[in-house]
């Protein structure tokens, strides 16, 4: 047993004192520091934007005047762990729930991808910067630290063999497997050093800046990420040692490992993406939706034609906002209710139909994702990426859950809203405001004022919607977006984790097998 | 003499496993990448703002006449023409805005159309420039890292130089042979990819595209030449093949992965882009500068509005240019790495990148002005028309019901740049690549020439 | 033919490897350079091929200054190193062809190469085998074949027999004497006193960069070279 500890100590010392370790440490620390700093700022701005948007959206709800315009914007709180894995640049930040729209992950559209003159954030946003590929801690560990691992172990056996120290080592009363275990543990400790130091640096940065506060669950998630990263490094080290045992010469070992690295990190993921696309093409969303819309349009015209035959002209302004319905008569308003009872359920049905189409498209998207995952399953880089994204909540699974929660909320919202279609308050409040109906007396009053103050009076006062009190929405279910908790995210990370473990164990077993037959 | 040396080096490469692996890997990836592009290209080929569904319904009718009554006041979309060569370097085209919303009286916004499921696409833009940029540059190192240090260690270098050949000749031969081998891989892989495109037949490749493809080929060779030289340099500088390999690896990681990826982060330190809140405050300030006092008639109000719209458009374009400037800062930093230079040159060749984006927005503004002028002219010819007042609440019945000919403004012309324009756009990057090459060449050769051929005694 | 005039080399680390060496080797003469490790033998040879630059003096081959016109000088000299390393992935014939073409002879055909390989005593079946499968003796023979095909009047060998088994060593020496018979000037550094005595026309002993003794074959005839060598080394 002491033999192993001695070997570990020797390996660790040799590694820690080597130039490659110091270069690796400096590079990794610098990168994590720089990237962590920038991503912390990014997180802070997303957090700020989230708070501002949530406030604005809850206020918008308070201002609702009619039921038909109720639209709930649910803001997805940014996950502090997304600092470590930012995921795609286009992940959704807001989910819109309305009677006419069922949310799916296809709603994901670039936050701030539009350059225009309106906006509220206090931090500059530049959608053009997306052209730079995003680099996060997951990338640094996944690509750079795996290279570092290769550099650590590429010559672990071949180098000692070339120097002749392997014979000396083996002449000592130490089993070959013990030697392997010692070397492996020593390398793992060395590889873990920059990672640990980098993450510590990050945590200190968060504490000092006060920009990031972590809940206990976040800490746990962070710990899981750390563990997953160690596992990933362990996998690469095992692979490295294995290849070093097969290499005739240290250099060829290094080159072979680099080739494996390129294949695992670039070739396999890229190739898997292409192949998955062919296996599971994404359904053409816009075409399917257009088809559904055309069908709906025909049905709608029919209904409208039958319903509106000479009865009321207000129906023709169906596309206009509720403002248009202030200046109507009581009779018109009541007719309108009858009309709504037919038209709006159709709109709801259309939303459902859209959802079914989008759901199919979403499932095709998920199938593609699954195909990609199984195609590059053998690549530790891809598996690690999946783990980190799952833990950071920036993968497709997390968003699917979030959107499902939003849909559940929509169900309860619809339960509340459906009966309201049969009330005038669905589109107009003119019954609450008799002075706004175009009766003879009212008309002459307003015409009088228009003569004195100008035509604008009609717009500015008569049809002025702000004079109407907001609805009482106390009975409406409150939006409450539950983002997937750590347990669900861990569940998503479980399979790739197991995969990494199996790969690592496999590499180690093969290395042991080879070492027992290794000619010193 | 040099031919003999090159022949030997080339033979050595061709018979080696590494080159076959490189060839298979590169060809496979380029072919799948091309097929992938082709599969997607189909759904995104429509370019005209008038044909695209939902873009600007009914602005132009079947006879090519325009009913200005339908000119949408909220703006309609002008789409960027897609380059059929997007597979070469798609990042600039995929990530940058491809849609400008314009109203006759002003630019409204510059945006990017999101495609289905885009949010969950893999982050790495695996276009040809990326694949070549990563894999073949790595291959350049594979072919060269041990060429000098290995031969010096083995003694074959001395054996060669015992013959009447100039000292620089073996290095030159190694350079040319490795480049030749890579050129072979590149040409084969590219030809296979292009052949795939032709067979699939969905991407129309015109005459000018062949010029651009050749330009891309040349750029790639220039880029790979740098990495061959870097490999040789590592090989000259390293005392052993291992040191050479480690040296090359370190530099390669730095140049291919780290520096280009830091561009976005460095750009973040450029604070020329104002926060959205300040921008919207500036827009409100513009509104305040053009007040509508009580008693303003509709016509007066519209004139004021047009001035306001002009100022707003100027602000939007200024804001947009600030953003471009910020990207430029990041790109300038990234240009420290030949990989980034290569990516930008490839982008320019393929018809993407920042200059192309600016050109596209310029085109949209020009079109917008033409359309607006056409409306004014239409107004003059039809006294009952008030198209110019379109900004004013866009409703009512003051618009001309007549169809008028919009003339040149009928069609939004935004073509991908020609091969000449592409070359011009890529010129600086090509020059920079050339400079990097010269630098690496000079360092590698002087270092080699100053070095003793034989290993030092005791080594 | 092979000539050194006050040839001096001081390495960058200050080590004086060669101190005013004077040599003159005539055509048809074998000159054996003896000395301990680090005495300056290999440095001398490296200087003739301009593998390193001298800090003083001149090295001449066939009257051509090896520093001023290295290419011209190398045209007249062939080189066999201590451990002839050739391109392992190439066959013997391919290596031979490559180096011969480098030497400037491009008119030869396969048979010419085979003939030379036969001449140096390589087994027929190894002609088209990869060199990485060759033993050291075979590689040295191939090295000599390369040198022969170069048809250079001067032949410079750096400890060509070290590590060869006795039989291979003897065959190698036989080859050398045959080449001497063809009128080549041969400079050979070696540790092998017995072989030196057998074949050398002139023997030089080097110590710490200085040629401390030079004796012709006639003068050596009745002396015990080993004793002389050890005597000089002790001083």
mmCIF file of N, CA and C in Angstrom, chain B residues 369-425:
data_model
loop_
_atom_site.group_PDB
_atom_site.id
_atom_site.type_symbol
_atom_site.label_atom_id
_atom_site.label_comp_id
_atom_site.label_asym_id
_atom_site.label_seq_id
_atom_site.Cartn_x
_atom_site.Cartn_y
_atom_site.Cartn_z
ATOM 1 N N UNK B 369 -35.160 54.564 -49.704
ATOM 2 C CA UNK B 369 -35.214 55.941 -50.208
ATOM 3 C C UNK B 369 -35.837 55.965 -51.596
ATOM 4 N N UNK B 370 -35.487 54.990 -52.416
ATOM 5 C CA UNK B 370 -36.052 54.907 -53.764
ATOM 6 C C UNK B 370 -37.554 54.740 -53.711
ATOM 7 N N UNK B 371 -37.983 53.889 -52.810
ATOM 8 C CA UNK B 371 -39.415 53.642 -52.667
ATOM 9 C C UNK B 371 -40.130 54.908 -52.235
ATOM 10 N N UNK B 372 -39.508 55.594 -51.322
ATOM 11 C CA UNK B 372 -40.112 56.810 -50.805
ATOM 12 C C UNK B 372 -40.225 57.857 -51.910
ATOM 13 N N UNK B 373 -39.148 57.967 -52.709
ATOM 14 C CA UNK B 373 -39.151 58.923 -53.808
ATOM 15 C C UNK B 373 -40.267 58.560 -54.796
ATOM 16 N N UNK B 374 -40.389 57.272 -55.062
ATOM 17 C CA UNK B 374 -41.415 56.827 -56.003
ATOM 18 C C UNK B 374 -42.798 57.213 -55.493
ATOM 19 N N UNK B 375 -42.978 57.152 -54.200
ATOM 20 C CA UNK B 375 -44.265 57.518 -53.633
ATOM 21 C C UNK B 375 -44.523 59.000 -53.783
ATOM 22 N N UNK B 376 -43.465 59.786 -53.558
ATOM 23 C CA UNK B 376 -43.620 61.233 -53.722
ATOM 24 C C UNK B 376 -44.038 61.539 -55.146
ATOM 25 N N UNK B 377 -43.346 60.880 -56.092
ATOM 26 C CA UNK B 377 -43.656 61.120 -57.501
ATOM 27 C C UNK B 377 -45.095 60.725 -57.793
ATOM 28 N N UNK B 378 -45.501 59.621 -57.237
ATOM 29 C CA UNK B 378 -46.859 59.161 -57.459
ATOM 30 C C UNK B 378 -47.855 60.180 -56.909
ATOM 31 N N UNK B 379 -47.495 60.742 -55.770
ATOM 32 C CA UNK B 379 -48.344 61.763 -55.165
ATOM 33 C C UNK B 379 -48.518 62.951 -56.097
ATOM 34 N N UNK B 380 -47.379 63.372 -56.667
ATOM 35 C CA UNK B 380 -47.426 64.556 -57.524
ATOM 36 C C UNK B 380 -48.297 64.304 -58.736
ATOM 37 N N UNK B 381 -48.264 63.086 -59.220
ATOM 38 C CA UNK B 381 -49.031 62.822 -60.437
ATOM 39 C C UNK B 381 -50.505 62.577 -60.126
ATOM 40 N N UNK B 382 -50.817 62.412 -58.868
ATOM 41 C CA UNK B 382 -52.203 62.140 -58.507
ATOM 42 C C UNK B 382 -52.591 63.051 -57.354
ATOM 43 N N UNK B 383 -53.204 64.152 -57.648
ATOM 44 C CA UNK B 383 -53.459 65.178 -56.619
ATOM 45 C C UNK B 383 -54.304 64.651 -55.464
ATOM 46 N N UNK B 384 -55.081 63.629 -55.716
ATOM 47 C CA UNK B 384 -55.935 63.162 -54.631
ATOM 48 C C UNK B 384 -55.193 62.221 -53.692
ATOM 49 N N UNK B 385 -53.962 61.920 -54.037
ATOM 50 C CA UNK B 385 -53.212 60.952 -53.244
ATOM 51 C C UNK B 385 -52.440 61.630 -52.124
ATOM 52 N N UNK B 386 -52.298 60.935 -51.044
ATOM 53 C CA UNK B 386 -51.482 61.461 -49.962
ATOM 54 C C UNK B 386 -50.556 60.388 -49.443
ATOM 55 N N UNK B 387 -49.907 59.705 -50.355
ATOM 56 C CA UNK B 387 -49.037 58.620 -49.923
ATOM 57 C C UNK B 387 -47.986 59.079 -48.944
ATOM 58 N N UNK B 388 -47.577 60.309 -49.170
ATOM 59 C CA UNK B 388 -46.519 60.838 -48.330
ATOM 60 C C UNK B 388 -46.946 60.861 -46.873
ATOM 61 N N UNK B 389 -48.245 60.839 -46.664
ATOM 62 C CA UNK B 389 -48.714 60.942 -45.287
ATOM 63 C C UNK B 389 -48.961 59.574 -44.672
ATOM 64 N N UNK B 390 -48.480 58.615 -45.357
ATOM 65 C CA UNK B 390 -48.666 57.258 -44.844
ATOM 66 C C UNK B 390 -48.323 57.124 -43.358
ATOM 67 N N UNK B 391 -47.273 57.791 -42.915
ATOM 68 C CA UNK B 391 -46.985 57.623 -41.499
ATOM 69 C C UNK B 391 -48.159 58.028 -40.619
ATOM 70 N N UNK B 392 -48.957 58.885 -41.112
ATOM 71 C CA UNK B 392 -50.015 59.364 -40.257
ATOM 72 C C UNK B 392 -51.109 58.318 -40.099
ATOM 73 N N UNK B 393 -51.005 57.565 -39.049
ATOM 74 C CA UNK B 393 -52.007 56.581 -38.623
ATOM 75 C C UNK B 393 -52.391 55.573 -39.697
ATOM 76 N N UNK B 394 -51.723 55.601 -40.763
ATOM 77 C CA UNK B 394 -51.855 54.588 -41.813
ATOM 78 C C UNK B 394 -53.279 54.140 -42.099
ATOM 79 N N UNK B 395 -54.196 54.938 -41.917
ATOM 80 C CA UNK B 395 -55.552 54.463 -42.197
ATOM 81 C C UNK B 395 -56.333 55.508 -42.954
ATOM 82 N N UNK B 396 -57.630 55.405 -42.870
ATOM 83 C CA UNK B 396 -58.481 56.382 -43.532
ATOM 84 C C UNK B 396 -58.547 56.142 -45.012
ATOM 85 N N UNK B 397 -59.136 57.091 -45.706
ATOM 86 C CA UNK B 397 -59.324 56.887 -47.127
ATOM 87 C C UNK B 397 -58.674 57.981 -47.938
ATOM 88 N N UNK B 398 -57.514 58.459 -47.433
ATOM 89 C CA UNK B 398 -56.857 59.542 -48.151
ATOM 90 C C UNK B 398 -55.853 59.004 -49.159
ATOM 91 N N UNK B 399 -55.736 57.713 -49.266
ATOM 92 C CA UNK B 399 -54.723 57.192 -50.182
ATOM 93 C C UNK B 399 -55.263 57.009 -51.579
ATOM 94 N N UNK B 400 -54.346 57.055 -52.481
ATOM 95 C CA UNK B 400 -54.736 56.853 -53.872
ATOM 96 C C UNK B 400 -55.152 55.409 -54.081
ATOM 97 N N UNK B 401 -56.229 55.206 -54.717
ATOM 98 C CA UNK B 401 -56.635 53.839 -55.027
ATOM 99 C C UNK B 401 -56.006 53.367 -56.332
ATOM 100 N N UNK B 402 -55.226 54.260 -56.956
ATOM 101 C CA UNK B 402 -54.696 53.899 -58.272
ATOM 102 C C UNK B 402 -53.452 53.041 -58.141
ATOM 103 N N UNK B 403 -53.290 52.212 -59.133
ATOM 104 C CA UNK B 403 -52.032 51.480 -59.202
ATOM 105 C C UNK B 403 -50.998 52.382 -59.854
ATOM 106 N N UNK B 404 -49.846 52.472 -59.256
ATOM 107 C CA UNK B 404 -48.786 53.270 -59.873
ATOM 108 C C UNK B 404 -47.560 52.383 -60.040
ATOM 109 N N UNK B 405 -46.729 52.806 -60.980
ATOM 110 C CA UNK B 405 -45.516 52.029 -61.229
ATOM 111 C C UNK B 405 -44.411 52.549 -60.317
ATOM 112 N N UNK B 406 -43.823 51.653 -59.583
ATOM 113 C CA UNK B 406 -42.776 52.081 -58.646
ATOM 114 C C UNK B 406 -41.421 52.232 -59.313
ATOM 115 N N UNK B 407 -41.330 51.826 -60.571
ATOM 116 C CA UNK B 407 -40.055 51.954 -61.272
ATOM 117 C C UNK B 407 -38.977 51.121 -60.606
ATOM 118 N N UNK B 408 -37.798 51.711 -60.458
ATOM 119 C CA UNK B 408 -36.673 50.930 -59.940
ATOM 120 C C UNK B 408 -36.902 50.447 -58.501
ATOM 121 N N UNK B 409 -37.763 51.110 -57.793
ATOM 122 C CA UNK B 409 -37.958 50.743 -56.391
ATOM 123 C C UNK B 409 -38.819 49.495 -56.245
ATOM 124 N N UNK B 410 -39.284 48.996 -57.404
ATOM 125 C CA UNK B 410 -40.185 47.859 -57.365
ATOM 126 C C UNK B 410 -39.510 46.639 -56.757
ATOM 127 N N UNK B 411 -38.257 46.548 -57.063
ATOM 128 C CA UNK B 411 -37.558 45.325 -56.678
ATOM 129 C C UNK B 411 -36.391 45.663 -55.755
ATOM 130 N N UNK B 412 -36.280 44.922 -54.696
ATOM 131 C CA UNK B 412 -35.133 45.104 -53.799
ATOM 132 C C UNK B 412 -33.993 44.252 -54.309
ATOM 133 N N UNK B 413 -32.929 44.925 -54.694
ATOM 134 C CA UNK B 413 -31.803 44.176 -55.248
ATOM 135 C C UNK B 413 -30.704 44.059 -54.202
ATOM 136 N N UNK B 414 -30.489 42.863 -53.768
ATOM 137 C CA UNK B 414 -29.381 42.637 -52.847
ATOM 138 C C UNK B 414 -28.732 41.337 -53.262
ATOM 139 N N UNK B 415 -27.716 41.467 -54.059
ATOM 140 C CA UNK B 415 -27.067 40.262 -54.570
ATOM 141 C C UNK B 415 -25.836 39.953 -53.739
ATOM 142 N N UNK B 416 -25.512 38.683 -53.620
ATOM 143 C CA UNK B 416 -24.232 38.372 -52.985
ATOM 144 C C UNK B 416 -23.126 38.999 -53.821
ATOM 145 N N UNK B 417 -22.045 39.413 -53.191
ATOM 146 C CA UNK B 417 -20.984 40.091 -53.944
ATOM 147 C C UNK B 417 -20.398 39.183 -55.022
ATOM 148 N N UNK B 418 -19.930 39.818 -56.084
ATOM 149 C CA UNK B 418 -19.305 39.051 -57.161
ATOM 150 C C UNK B 418 -17.929 38.582 -56.689
ATOM 151 N N UNK B 419 -17.310 37.737 -57.505
ATOM 152 C CA UNK B 419 -16.009 37.206 -57.076
ATOM 153 C C UNK B 419 -14.991 38.332 -56.948
ATOM 154 N N UNK B 420 -15.104 39.339 -57.836
ATOM 155 C CA UNK B 420 -14.183 40.471 -57.739
ATOM 156 C C UNK B 420 -14.365 41.216 -56.436
ATOM 157 N N UNK B 421 -15.637 41.459 -56.099
ATOM 158 C CA UNK B 421 -15.917 42.166 -54.842
ATOM 159 C C UNK B 421 -15.465 41.338 -53.644
ATOM 160 N N UNK B 422 -15.680 40.021 -53.760
ATOM 161 C CA UNK B 422 -15.251 39.140 -52.679
ATOM 162 C C UNK B 422 -13.751 39.220 -52.480
ATOM 163 N N UNK B 423 -13.056 39.197 -53.603
ATOM 164 C CA UNK B 423 -11.597 39.258 -53.531
ATOM 165 C C UNK B 423 -11.180 40.552 -52.861
ATOM 166 N N UNK B 424 -11.864 41.614 -53.250
ATOM 167 C CA UNK B 424 -11.554 42.925 -52.686
ATOM 168 C C UNK B 424 -11.827 42.931 -51.194
ATOM 169 N N UNK B 425 -12.959 42.320 -50.808
ATOM 170 C CA UNK B 425 -13.321 42.300 -49.393
ATOM 171 C C UNK B 425 -12.343 41.453 -48.595
#
